[in-house]
């Protein structure tokens, strides 16, 4: 079992090229697992965590409803945004500047073979990170991700999640709104859920800007403890 994770901070990177890079890393792990099985070898499989910030983009999961995008192609162009239908779970979401996106590409056989537990651990890493800022967050029944004000009329989502897994290898991941422009969420029905708002860390704290590098460091600390891993840069 390889419990080391290679950390890569990609900075600002186009969604499509990042998706292709994820697919490349994902395929490398899957191919090695197939080789191990075929040749009865036990070569260790690598794990990765990519941090990235995307230019304005909307993505729709494989089971999502296109009607949840409220913009035409021309309106997308006018807003400087792109759109992709992709192969993760979940419905529609937005990525853009001021948002920390994390893509764990892990061989879960190095950790535990339980997708439900994996998603709960991702959520917990964000919940514990927000707690360090004095923000109480949690889960909403039947709605993956991290929420504030669950069970109240003011429920609002601060972190969206959507993953794909095959042969216990994961890709895609989470998107935490830190300093994101909430106006871009007005152009979709986020995650296909009507009547619930979206928020950001800086809005909740009542500050102009939160240090994103600091937030990443806190996420890594909790990820390390939950998954019992060692990060390598």
JSON list of C-alpha atoms in Angstrom, two decimals:
[
{"chain": "A", "resi": 1, "resn": "UNK", "atom": "CA", "xyz": [0.00, 0.00, 0.00]},
{"chain": "A", "resi": 2, "resn": "UNK", "atom": "CA", "xyz": [1.42, 3.33, -1.09]},
{"chain": "A", "resi": 3, "resn": "UNK", "atom": "CA", "xyz": [0.17, 6.06, 1.26]},
{"chain": "A", "resi": 4, "resn": "UNK", "atom": "CA", "xyz": [2.25, 8.80, -0.31]},
{"chain": "A", "resi": 5, "resn": "UNK", "atom": "CA", "xyz": [0.49, 11.44, -2.41]},
{"chain": "A", "resi": 6, "resn": "UNK", "atom": "CA", "xyz": [2.23, 13.62, -4.97]},
{"chain": "A", "resi": 7, "resn": "UNK", "atom": "CA", "xyz": [0.99, 17.20, -4.53]},
{"chain": "A", "resi": 8, "resn": "UNK", "atom": "CA", "xyz": [0.87, 19.43, -7.59]},
{"chain": "A", "resi": 9, "resn": "UNK", "atom": "CA", "xyz": [-0.35, 23.02, -7.49]},
{"chain": "A", "resi": 10, "resn": "UNK", "atom": "CA", "xyz": [-1.15, 23.88, -11.11]},
{"chain": "A", "resi": 11, "resn": "UNK", "atom": "CA", "xyz": [-1.96, 27.53, -10.44]},
{"chain": "A", "resi": 12, "resn": "UNK", "atom": "CA", "xyz": [-4.48, 28.93, -12.94]},
{"chain": "A", "resi": 13, "resn": "UNK", "atom": "CA", "xyz": [-5.16, 26.41, -15.69]},
{"chain": "A", "resi": 14, "resn": "UNK", "atom": "CA", "xyz": [-7.76, 25.91, -18.39]},
{"chain": "A", "resi": 15, "resn": "UNK", "atom": "CA", "xyz": [-10.47, 23.39, -17.45]},
{"chain": "A", "resi": 16, "resn": "UNK", "atom": "CA", "xyz": [-10.15, 21.21, -20.56]},
{"chain": "A", "resi": 17, "resn": "UNK", "atom": "CA", "xyz": [-6.36, 20.83, -20.37]},
{"chain": "A", "resi": 18, "resn": "UNK", "atom": "CA", "xyz": [-6.61, 20.05, -16.64]},
{"chain": "A", "resi": 19, "resn": "UNK", "atom": "CA", "xyz": [-9.30, 17.45, -17.33]},
{"chain": "A", "resi": 20, "resn": "UNK", "atom": "CA", "xyz": [-7.06, 15.84, -19.96]},
{"chain": "A", "resi": 21, "resn": "UNK", "atom": "CA", "xyz": [-4.16, 15.83, -17.49]},
{"chain": "A", "resi": 22, "resn": "UNK", "atom": "CA", "xyz": [-6.36, 14.18, -14.86]},
{"chain": "A", "resi": 23, "resn": "UNK", "atom": "CA", "xyz": [-7.36, 11.53, -17.40]},
{"chain": "A", "resi": 24, "resn": "UNK", "atom": "CA", "xyz": [-3.70, 10.89, -18.18]},
{"chain": "A", "resi": 25, "resn": "UNK", "atom": "CA", "xyz": [-2.78, 10.36, -14.51]},
{"chain": "A", "resi": 26, "resn": "UNK", "atom": "CA", "xyz": [-5.94, 8.30, -13.92]},
{"chain": "A", "resi": 27, "resn": "UNK", "atom": "CA", "xyz": [-5.18, 6.03, -16.90]},
{"chain": "A", "resi": 28, "resn": "UNK", "atom": "CA", "xyz": [-1.59, 5.54, -15.73]},
{"chain": "A", "resi": 29, "resn": "UNK", "atom": "CA", "xyz": [-2.79, 4.20, -12.37]},
{"chain": "A", "resi": 30, "resn": "UNK", "atom": "CA", "xyz": [-5.48, 1.99, -13.91]},
{"chain": "A", "resi": 31, "resn": "UNK", "atom": "CA", "xyz": [-3.04, 0.57, -16.49]},
{"chain": "A", "resi": 32, "resn": "UNK", "atom": "CA", "xyz": [-0.53, -0.27, -13.74]},
{"chain": "A", "resi": 33, "resn": "UNK", "atom": "CA", "xyz": [-3.24, -2.05, -11.75]},
{"chain": "A", "resi": 34, "resn": "UNK", "atom": "CA", "xyz": [-4.20, -4.08, -14.82]},
{"chain": "A", "resi": 35, "resn": "UNK", "atom": "CA", "xyz": [-0.52, -4.92, -15.42]},
{"chain": "A", "resi": 36, "resn": "UNK", "atom": "CA", "xyz": [-0.09, -6.02, -11.80]},
{"chain": "A", "resi": 37, "resn": "UNK", "atom": "CA", "xyz": [-3.07, -8.33, -12.10]},
{"chain": "A", "resi": 38, "resn": "UNK", "atom": "CA", "xyz": [-2.05, -9.73, -15.48]},
{"chain": "A", "resi": 39, "resn": "UNK", "atom": "CA", "xyz": [1.61, -10.26, -14.64]},
{"chain": "A", "resi": 40, "resn": "UNK", "atom": "CA", "xyz": [1.03, -11.12, -10.96]},
{"chain": "A", "resi": 41, "resn": "UNK", "atom": "CA", "xyz": [3.34, -8.29, -9.91]},
{"chain": "A", "resi": 42, "resn": "UNK", "atom": "CA", "xyz": [2.91, -5.90, -7.03]},
{"chain": "A", "resi": 43, "resn": "UNK", "atom": "CA", "xyz": [4.28, -2.60, -8.32]},
{"chain": "A", "resi": 44, "resn": "UNK", "atom": "CA", "xyz": [3.11, 0.31, -6.13]},
{"chain": "A", "resi": 45, "resn": "UNK", "atom": "CA", "xyz": [0.48, 2.57, -7.67]},
{"chain": "A", "resi": 46, "resn": "UNK", "atom": "CA", "xyz": [0.98, 6.35, -7.37]},
{"chain": "A", "resi": 47, "resn": "UNK", "atom": "CA", "xyz": [-1.51, 8.83, -5.88]},
{"chain": "A", "resi": 48, "resn": "UNK", "atom": "CA", "xyz": [-1.91, 12.52, -6.75]},
{"chain": "A", "resi": 49, "resn": "UNK", "atom": "CA", "xyz": [-3.65, 15.62, -5.45]},
{"chain": "A", "resi": 50, "resn": "UNK", "atom": "CA", "xyz": [-3.94, 18.50, -7.89]},
{"chain": "A", "resi": 51, "resn": "UNK", "atom": "CA", "xyz": [-4.77, 22.02, -6.69]},
{"chain": "A", "resi": 52, "resn": "UNK", "atom": "CA", "xyz": [-5.95, 24.34, -9.45]},
{"chain": "A", "resi": 53, "resn": "UNK", "atom": "CA", "xyz": [-7.89, 27.52, -10.15]},
{"chain": "A", "resi": 54, "resn": "UNK", "atom": "CA", "xyz": [-9.88, 27.60, -13.38]},
{"chain": "A", "resi": 55, "resn": "UNK", "atom": "CA", "xyz": [-10.96, 30.51, -15.56]},
{"chain": "A", "resi": 56, "resn": "UNK", "atom": "CA", "xyz": [-14.78, 30.89, -15.57]},
{"chain": "A", "resi": 57, "resn": "UNK", "atom": "CA", "xyz": [-16.32, 27.55, -16.57]},
{"chain": "A", "resi": 58, "resn": "UNK", "atom": "CA", "xyz": [-19.52, 25.58, -16.06]},
{"chain": "A", "resi": 59, "resn": "UNK", "atom": "CA", "xyz": [-19.40, 21.77, -15.98]},
{"chain": "A", "resi": 60, "resn": "UNK", "atom": "CA", "xyz": [-22.28, 19.32, -16.12]},
{"chain": "A", "resi": 61, "resn": "UNK", "atom": "CA", "xyz": [-22.02, 15.81, -14.66]},
{"chain": "A", "resi": 62, "resn": "UNK", "atom": "CA", "xyz": [-23.02, 12.73, -16.63]},
{"chain": "A", "resi": 63, "resn": "UNK", "atom": "CA", "xyz": [-26.44, 12.48, -14.97]},
{"chain": "A", "resi": 64, "resn": "UNK", "atom": "CA", "xyz": [-27.00, 16.25, -14.93]},
{"chain": "A", "resi": 65, "resn": "UNK", "atom": "CA", "xyz": [-29.78, 18.20, -16.62]},
{"chain": "A", "resi": 66, "resn": "UNK", "atom": "CA", "xyz": [-28.72, 20.67, -19.33]},
{"chain": "A", "resi": 67, "resn": "UNK", "atom": "CA", "xyz": [-31.74, 22.81, -18.39]},
{"chain": "A", "resi": 68, "resn": "UNK", "atom": "CA", "xyz": [-29.88, 23.79, -15.20]},
{"chain": "A", "resi": 69, "resn": "UNK", "atom": "CA", "xyz": [-27.60, 26.00, -17.32]},
{"chain": "A", "resi": 70, "resn": "UNK", "atom": "CA", "xyz": [-29.49, 29.26, -17.71]},
{"chain": "A", "resi": 71, "resn": "UNK", "atom": "CA", "xyz": [-27.27, 30.80, -20.40]},
{"chain": "A", "resi": 72, "resn": "UNK", "atom": "CA", "xyz": [-27.17, 30.50, -24.17]},
{"chain": "A", "resi": 73, "resn": "UNK", "atom": "CA", "xyz": [-23.90, 29.92, -26.02]},
{"chain": "A", "resi": 74, "resn": "UNK", "atom": "CA", "xyz": [-23.71, 33.65, -26.86]},
{"chain": "A", "resi": 75, "resn": "UNK", "atom": "CA", "xyz": [-24.33, 34.65, -23.25]},
{"chain": "A", "resi": 76, "resn": "UNK", "atom": "CA", "xyz": [-21.57, 32.27, -22.13]},
{"chain": "A", "resi": 77, "resn": "UNK", "atom": "CA", "xyz": [-19.17, 33.97, -24.52]},
{"chain": "A", "resi": 78, "resn": "UNK", "atom": "CA", "xyz": [-20.23, 37.42, -23.28]},
{"chain": "A", "resi": 79, "resn": "UNK", "atom": "CA", "xyz": [-19.38, 36.38, -19.72]},
{"chain": "A", "resi": 80, "resn": "UNK", "atom": "CA", "xyz": [-16.02, 34.94, -20.78]},
{"chain": "A", "resi": 81, "resn": "UNK", "atom": "CA", "xyz": [-17.09, 31.49, -19.63]},
{"chain": "A", "resi": 82, "resn": "UNK", "atom": "CA", "xyz": [-16.90, 28.02, -21.18]},
{"chain": "A", "resi": 83, "resn": "UNK", "atom": "CA", "xyz": [-19.07, 24.92, -20.73]},
{"chain": "A", "resi": 84, "resn": "UNK", "atom": "CA", "xyz": [-18.26, 21.19, -20.66]},
{"chain": "A", "resi": 85, "resn": "UNK", "atom": "CA", "xyz": [-20.32, 18.04, -20.21]},
{"chain": "A", "resi": 86, "resn": "UNK", "atom": "CA", "xyz": [-18.02, 15.73, -18.24]},
{"chain": "A", "resi": 87, "resn": "UNK", "atom": "CA", "xyz": [-17.75, 12.22, -16.79]},
{"chain": "A", "resi": 88, "resn": "UNK", "atom": "CA", "xyz": [-18.12, 12.86, -13.06]},
{"chain": "A", "resi": 89, "resn": "UNK", "atom": "CA", "xyz": [-21.17, 12.34, -10.88]},
{"chain": "A", "resi": 90, "resn": "UNK", "atom": "CA", "xyz": [-23.40, 15.23, -9.88]},
{"chain": "A", "resi": 91, "resn": "UNK", "atom": "CA", "xyz": [-25.19, 17.93, -11.83]},
{"chain": "A", "resi": 92, "resn": "UNK", "atom": "CA", "xyz": [-24.01, 21.40, -12.89]},
{"chain": "A", "resi": 93, "resn": "UNK", "atom": "CA", "xyz": [-21.43, 23.51, -11.10]},
{"chain": "A", "resi": 94, "resn": "UNK", "atom": "CA", "xyz": [-19.27, 26.56, -11.64]},
{"chain": "A", "resi": 95, "resn": "UNK", "atom": "CA", "xyz": [-15.50, 26.96, -11.35]},
{"chain": "A", "resi": 96, "resn": "UNK", "atom": "CA", "xyz": [-13.65, 30.23, -11.47]},
{"chain": "A", "resi": 97, "resn": "UNK", "atom": "CA", "xyz": [-11.14, 32.62, -9.92]},
{"chain": "A", "resi": 98, "resn": "UNK", "atom": "CA", "xyz": [-11.18, 32.72, -6.12]},
{"chain": "A", "resi": 99, "resn": "UNK", "atom": "CA", "xyz": [-12.16, 29.07, -5.85]},
{"chain": "A", "resi": 100, "resn": "UNK", "atom": "CA", "xyz": [-9.87, 26.30, -4.60]},
{"chain": "A", "resi": 101, "resn": "UNK", "atom": "CA", "xyz": [-10.39, 23.20, -6.72]},
{"chain": "A", "resi": 102, "resn": "UNK", "atom": "CA", "xyz": [-8.87, 19.92, -5.56]},
{"chain": "A", "resi": 103, "resn": "UNK", "atom": "CA", "xyz": [-8.61, 16.80, -7.71]},
{"chain": "A", "resi": 104, "resn": "UNK", "atom": "CA", "xyz": [-7.48, 13.74, -5.72]},
{"chain": "A", "resi": 105, "resn": "UNK", "atom": "CA", "xyz": [-6.44, 11.01, -8.15]},
{"chain": "A", "resi": 106, "resn": "UNK", "atom": "CA", "xyz": [-6.02, 8.14, -5.73]},
{"chain": "A", "resi": 107, "resn": "UNK", "atom": "CA", "xyz": [-5.87, 4.38, -5.86]},
{"chain": "A", "resi": 108, "resn": "UNK", "atom": "CA", "xyz": [-8.30, 3.71, -3.03]},
{"chain": "A", "resi": 109, "resn": "UNK", "atom": "CA", "xyz": [-6.85, 0.22, -2.65]},
{"chain": "A", "resi": 110, "resn": "UNK", "atom": "CA", "xyz": [-3.94, 2.06, -1.03]},
{"chain": "A", "resi": 111, "resn": "UNK", "atom": "CA", "xyz": [-6.36, 3.39, 1.60]},
{"chain": "A", "resi": 112, "resn": "UNK", "atom": "CA", "xyz": [-9.81, 1.78, 1.81]},
{"chain": "A", "resi": 113, "resn": "UNK", "atom": "CA", "xyz": [-12.25, 0.47, -0.79]},
{"chain": "A", "resi": 114, "resn": "UNK", "atom": "CA", "xyz": [-15.33, 2.49, 0.13]},
{"chain": "A", "resi": 115, "resn": "UNK", "atom": "CA", "xyz": [-16.52, 5.35, -2.10]},
{"chain": "A", "resi": 116, "resn": "UNK", "atom": "CA", "xyz": [-19.05, 6.54, 0.48]},
{"chain": "A", "resi": 117, "resn": "UNK", "atom": "CA", "xyz": [-16.30, 6.82, 3.11]},
{"chain": "A", "resi": 118, "resn": "UNK", "atom": "CA", "xyz": [-14.06, 8.57, 0.57]},
{"chain": "A", "resi": 119, "resn": "UNK", "atom": "CA", "xyz": [-16.67, 11.29, -0.10]},
{"chain": "A", "resi": 120, "resn": "UNK", "atom": "CA", "xyz": [-17.32, 11.73, 3.63]},
{"chain": "A", "resi": 121, "resn": "UNK", "atom": "CA", "xyz": [-13.56, 12.16, 4.23]},
{"chain": "A", "resi": 122, "resn": "UNK", "atom": "CA", "xyz": [-13.36, 14.82, 1.51]},
{"chain": "A", "resi": 123, "resn": "UNK", "atom": "CA", "xyz": [-16.28, 16.63, 3.11]},
{"chain": "A", "resi": 124, "resn": "UNK", "atom": "CA", "xyz": [-14.73, 16.29, 6.57]},
{"chain": "A", "resi": 125, "resn": "UNK", "atom": "CA", "xyz": [-11.44, 17.85, 5.40]},
{"chain": "A", "resi": 126, "resn": "UNK", "atom": "CA", "xyz": [-13.40, 20.94, 4.30]},
{"chain": "A", "resi": 127, "resn": "UNK", "atom": "CA", "xyz": [-15.61, 20.99, 7.43]},
{"chain": "A", "resi": 128, "resn": "UNK", "atom": "CA", "xyz": [-12.52, 20.92, 9.67]},
{"chain": "A", "resi": 129, "resn": "UNK", "atom": "CA", "xyz": [-10.83, 23.62, 7.57]},
{"chain": "A", "resi": 130, "resn": "UNK", "atom": "CA", "xyz": [-13.83, 25.94, 7.86]},
{"chain": "A", "resi": 131, "resn": "UNK", "atom": "CA", "xyz": [-13.97, 25.30, 11.62]},
{"chain": "A", "resi": 132, "resn": "UNK", "atom": "CA", "xyz": [-10.50, 26.86, 11.88]},
{"chain": "A", "resi": 133, "resn": "UNK", "atom": "CA", "xyz": [-12.09, 30.09, 10.63]},
{"chain": "A", "resi": 134, "resn": "UNK", "atom": "CA", "xyz": [-14.86, 29.85, 13.23]},
{"chain": "A", "resi": 135, "resn": "UNK", "atom": "CA", "xyz": [-17.41, 28.69, 10.65]},
{"chain": "A", "resi": 136, "resn": "UNK", "atom": "CA", "xyz": [-19.73, 25.81, 11.52]},
{"chain": "A", "resi": 137, "resn": "UNK", "atom": "CA", "xyz": [-20.56, 23.73, 8.47]},
{"chain": "A", "resi": 138, "resn": "UNK", "atom": "CA", "xyz": [-21.91, 20.26, 7.79]},
{"chain": "A", "resi": 139, "resn": "UNK", "atom": "CA", "xyz": [-23.62, 17.84, 5.44]},
{"chain": "A", "resi": 140, "resn": "UNK", "atom": "CA", "xyz": [-27.10, 18.02, 3.98]},
{"chain": "A", "resi": 141, "resn": "UNK", "atom": "CA", "xyz": [-28.91, 14.67, 3.68]},
{"chain": "A", "resi": 142, "resn": "UNK", "atom": "CA", "xyz": [-28.83, 13.40, 0.11]},
{"chain": "A", "resi": 143, "resn": "UNK", "atom": "CA", "xyz": [-26.79, 16.36, -1.14]},
{"chain": "A", "resi": 144, "resn": "UNK", "atom": "CA", "xyz": [-23.04, 15.77, -1.46]},
{"chain": "A", "resi": 145, "resn": "UNK", "atom": "CA", "xyz": [-20.80, 18.67, -0.49]},
{"chain": "A", "resi": 146, "resn": "UNK", "atom": "CA", "xyz": [-20.43, 21.04, 2.45]},
{"chain": "A", "resi": 147, "resn": "UNK", "atom": "CA", "xyz": [-23.19, 23.37, 3.60]},
{"chain": "A", "resi": 148, "resn": "UNK", "atom": "CA", "xyz": [-23.82, 26.16, 6.08]},
{"chain": "A", "resi": 149, "resn": "UNK", "atom": "CA", "xyz": [-27.11, 26.66, 7.89]},
{"chain": "A", "resi": 150, "resn": "UNK", "atom": "CA", "xyz": [-28.32, 23.12, 7.20]},
{"chain": "A", "resi": 151, "resn": "UNK", "atom": "CA", "xyz": [-31.95, 22.68, 8.24]},
{"chain": "A", "resi": 152, "resn": "UNK", "atom": "CA", "xyz": [-32.68, 26.41, 8.19]},
{"chain": "A", "resi": 153, "resn": "UNK", "atom": "CA", "xyz": [-34.25, 28.63, 5.50]},
{"chain": "A", "resi": 154, "resn": "UNK", "atom": "CA", "xyz": [-30.76, 30.09, 5.02]},
{"chain": "A", "resi": 155, "resn": "UNK", "atom": "CA", "xyz": [-29.00, 26.89, 3.94]},
{"chain": "A", "resi": 156, "resn": "UNK", "atom": "CA", "xyz": [-26.15, 27.69, 1.56]},
{"chain": "A", "resi": 157, "resn": "UNK", "atom": "CA", "xyz": [-23.49, 25.63, -0.16]},
{"chain": "A", "resi": 158, "resn": "UNK", "atom": "CA", "xyz": [-19.83, 26.55, 0.20]},
{"chain": "A", "resi": 159, "resn": "UNK", "atom": "CA", "xyz": [-18.15, 23.49, -1.32]},
{"chain": "A", "resi": 160, "resn": "UNK", "atom": "CA", "xyz": [-19.35, 21.34, -4.23]},
{"chain": "A", "resi": 161, "resn": "UNK", "atom": "CA", "xyz": [-18.15, 17.78, -4.86]},
{"chain": "A", "resi": 162, "resn": "UNK", "atom": "CA", "xyz": [-18.35, 15.34, -7.73]},
{"chain": "A", "resi": 163, "resn": "UNK", "atom": "CA", "xyz": [-16.15, 12.34, -8.40]},
{"chain": "A", "resi": 164, "resn": "UNK", "atom": "CA", "xyz": [-15.60, 9.52, -10.83]},
{"chain": "A", "resi": 165, "resn": "UNK", "atom": "CA", "xyz": [-14.15, 6.15, -9.79]},
{"chain": "A", "resi": 166, "resn": "UNK", "atom": "CA", "xyz": [-13.16, 3.05, -11.76]},
{"chain": "A", "resi": 167, "resn": "UNK", "atom": "CA", "xyz": [-11.20, 0.06, -10.46]},
{"chain": "A", "resi": 168, "resn": "UNK", "atom": "CA", "xyz": [-11.05, 1.99, -7.17]},
{"chain": "A", "resi": 169, "resn": "UNK", "atom": "CA", "xyz": [-9.17, 4.88, -8.83]},
{"chain": "A", "resi": 170, "resn": "UNK", "atom": "CA", "xyz": [-10.69, 8.35, -8.32]},
{"chain": "A", "resi": 171, "resn": "UNK", "atom": "CA", "xyz": [-10.70, 11.60, -10.27]},
{"chain": "A", "resi": 172, "resn": "UNK", "atom": "CA", "xyz": [-12.48, 14.98, -10.18]},
{"chain": "A", "resi": 173, "resn": "UNK", "atom": "CA", "xyz": [-13.10, 16.15, -6.61]},
{"chain": "A", "resi": 174, "resn": "UNK", "atom": "CA", "xyz": [-14.09, 19.30, -4.69]},
{"chain": "A", "resi": 175, "resn": "UNK", "atom": "CA", "xyz": [-14.46, 23.04, -5.28]},
{"chain": "A", "resi": 176, "resn": "UNK", "atom": "CA", "xyz": [-14.35, 25.33, -2.24]},
{"chain": "A", "resi": 177, "resn": "UNK", "atom": "CA", "xyz": [-15.60, 28.88, -2.69]},
{"chain": "A", "resi": 178, "resn": "UNK", "atom": "CA", "xyz": [-13.03, 31.11, -0.97]},
{"chain": "A", "resi": 179, "resn": "UNK", "atom": "CA", "xyz": [-13.10, 34.46, -2.80]},
{"chain": "A", "resi": 180, "resn": "UNK", "atom": "CA", "xyz": [-15.27, 33.48, -5.78]},
{"chain": "A", "resi": 181, "resn": "UNK", "atom": "CA", "xyz": [-17.63, 35.87, -7.59]},
{"chain": "A", "resi": 182, "resn": "UNK", "atom": "CA", "xyz": [-21.08, 34.63, -6.53]},
{"chain": "A", "resi": 183, "resn": "UNK", "atom": "CA", "xyz": [-22.70, 36.38, -9.50]},
{"chain": "A", "resi": 184, "resn": "UNK", "atom": "CA", "xyz": [-21.61, 33.53, -11.75]},
{"chain": "A", "resi": 185, "resn": "UNK", "atom": "CA", "xyz": [-23.79, 31.09, -9.76]},
{"chain": "A", "resi": 186, "resn": "UNK", "atom": "CA", "xyz": [-26.87, 33.11, -10.80]},
{"chain": "A", "resi": 187, "resn": "UNK", "atom": "CA", "xyz": [-26.49, 31.63, -14.29]},
{"chain": "A", "resi": 188, "resn": "UNK", "atom": "CA", "xyz": [-27.14, 28.04, -13.17]},
{"chain": "A", "resi": 189, "resn": "UNK", "atom": "CA", "xyz": [-29.28, 26.01, -10.79]},
{"chain": "A", "resi": 190, "resn": "UNK", "atom": "CA", "xyz": [-26.25, 24.87, -8.74]},
{"chain": "A", "resi": 191, "resn": "UNK", "atom": "CA", "xyz": [-26.03, 21.08, -8.53]},
{"chain": "A", "resi": 192, "resn": "UNK", "atom": "CA", "xyz": [-29.62, 21.02, -9.80]},
{"chain": "A", "resi": 193, "resn": "UNK", "atom": "CA", "xyz": [-30.90, 22.09, -6.36]},
{"chain": "A", "resi": 194, "resn": "UNK", "atom": "CA", "xyz": [-33.52, 24.85, -6.46]},
{"chain": "A", "resi": 195, "resn": "UNK", "atom": "CA", "xyz": [-34.15, 27.32, -3.67]},
{"chain": "A", "resi": 196, "resn": "UNK", "atom": "CA", "xyz": [-30.79, 27.05, -1.91]},
{"chain": "A", "resi": 197, "resn": "UNK", "atom": "CA", "xyz": [-28.06, 29.66, -2.01]},
{"chain": "A", "resi": 198, "resn": "UNK", "atom": "CA", "xyz": [-24.32, 29.50, -2.54]},
{"chain": "A", "resi": 199, "resn": "UNK", "atom": "CA", "xyz": [-21.74, 31.32, -0.43]},
{"chain": "A", "resi": 200, "resn": "UNK", "atom": "CA", "xyz": [-18.02, 31.94, -0.12]},
{"chain": "A", "resi": 201, "resn": "UNK", "atom": "CA", "xyz": [-15.58, 32.00, 2.77]},
{"chain": "A", "resi": 202, "resn": "UNK", "atom": "CA", "xyz": [-14.81, 35.71, 2.41]},
{"chain": "A", "resi": 203, "resn": "UNK", "atom": "CA", "xyz": [-18.52, 36.63, 2.44]},
{"chain": "A", "resi": 204, "resn": "UNK", "atom": "CA", "xyz": [-19.12, 34.53, 5.56]},
{"chain": "A", "resi": 205, "resn": "UNK", "atom": "CA", "xyz": [-16.15, 36.15, 7.30]},
{"chain": "A", "resi": 206, "resn": "UNK", "atom": "CA", "xyz": [-17.15, 39.63, 6.14]},
{"chain": "A", "resi": 207, "resn": "UNK", "atom": "CA", "xyz": [-13.73, 40.33, 4.63]},
{"chain": "A", "resi": 208, "resn": "UNK", "atom": "CA", "xyz": [-12.63, 41.41, 1.18]},
{"chain": "A", "resi": 209, "resn": "UNK", "atom": "CA", "xyz": [-10.19, 38.56, 0.60]},
{"chain": "A", "resi": 210, "resn": "UNK", "atom": "CA", "xyz": [-9.06, 35.37, 2.35]},
{"chain": "A", "resi": 211, "resn": "UNK", "atom": "CA", "xyz": [-5.51, 34.06, 1.90]},
{"chain": "A", "resi": 212, "resn": "UNK", "atom": "CA", "xyz": [-6.01, 31.08, -0.42]},
{"chain": "A", "resi": 213, "resn": "UNK", "atom": "CA", "xyz": [-2.55, 29.63, 0.26]},
{"chain": "A", "resi": 214, "resn": "UNK", "atom": "CA", "xyz": [-3.44, 29.49, 3.95]},
{"chain": "A", "resi": 215, "resn": "UNK", "atom": "CA", "xyz": [-6.72, 27.71, 3.17]},
{"chain": "A", "resi": 216, "resn": "UNK", "atom": "CA", "xyz": [-4.89, 25.14, 1.03]},
{"chain": "A", "resi": 217, "resn": "UNK", "atom": "CA", "xyz": [-2.42, 24.48, 3.85]},
{"chain": "A", "resi": 218, "resn": "UNK", "atom": "CA", "xyz": [-5.29, 23.81, 6.26]},
{"chain": "A", "resi": 219, "resn": "UNK", "atom": "CA", "xyz": [-7.02, 21.47, 3.78]},
{"chain": "A", "resi": 220, "resn": "UNK", "atom": "CA", "xyz": [-3.76, 19.53, 3.36]},
{"chain": "A", "resi": 221, "resn": "UNK", "atom": "CA", "xyz": [-3.32, 19.21, 7.12]},
{"chain": "A", "resi": 222, "resn": "UNK", "atom": "CA", "xyz": [-6.77, 17.69, 7.59]},
{"chain": "A", "resi": 223, "resn": "UNK", "atom": "CA", "xyz": [-6.47, 15.53, 4.46]},
{"chain": "A", "resi": 224, "resn": "UNK", "atom": "CA", "xyz": [-3.18, 14.18, 5.85]},
{"chain": "A", "resi": 225, "resn": "UNK", "atom": "CA", "xyz": [-4.75, 13.26, 9.18]},
{"chain": "A", "resi": 226, "resn": "UNK", "atom": "CA", "xyz": [-7.96, 11.76, 7.78]},
{"chain": "A", "resi": 227, "resn": "UNK", "atom": "CA", "xyz": [-6.34, 9.65, 5.06]},
{"chain": "A", "resi": 228, "resn": "UNK", "atom": "CA", "xyz": [-3.16, 8.99, 7.09]},
{"chain": "A", "resi": 229, "resn": "UNK", "atom": "CA", "xyz": [-0.95, 10.03, 4.18]},
{"chain": "A", "resi": 230, "resn": "UNK", "atom": "CA", "xyz": [2.31, 11.78, 3.47]},
{"chain": "A", "resi": 231, "resn": "UNK", "atom": "CA", "xyz": [2.38, 14.50, 0.82]},
{"chain": "A", "resi": 232, "resn": "UNK", "atom": "CA", "xyz": [5.33, 14.87, -1.54]},
{"chain": "A", "resi": 233, "resn": "UNK", "atom": "CA", "xyz": [5.90, 17.97, -3.64]}
]
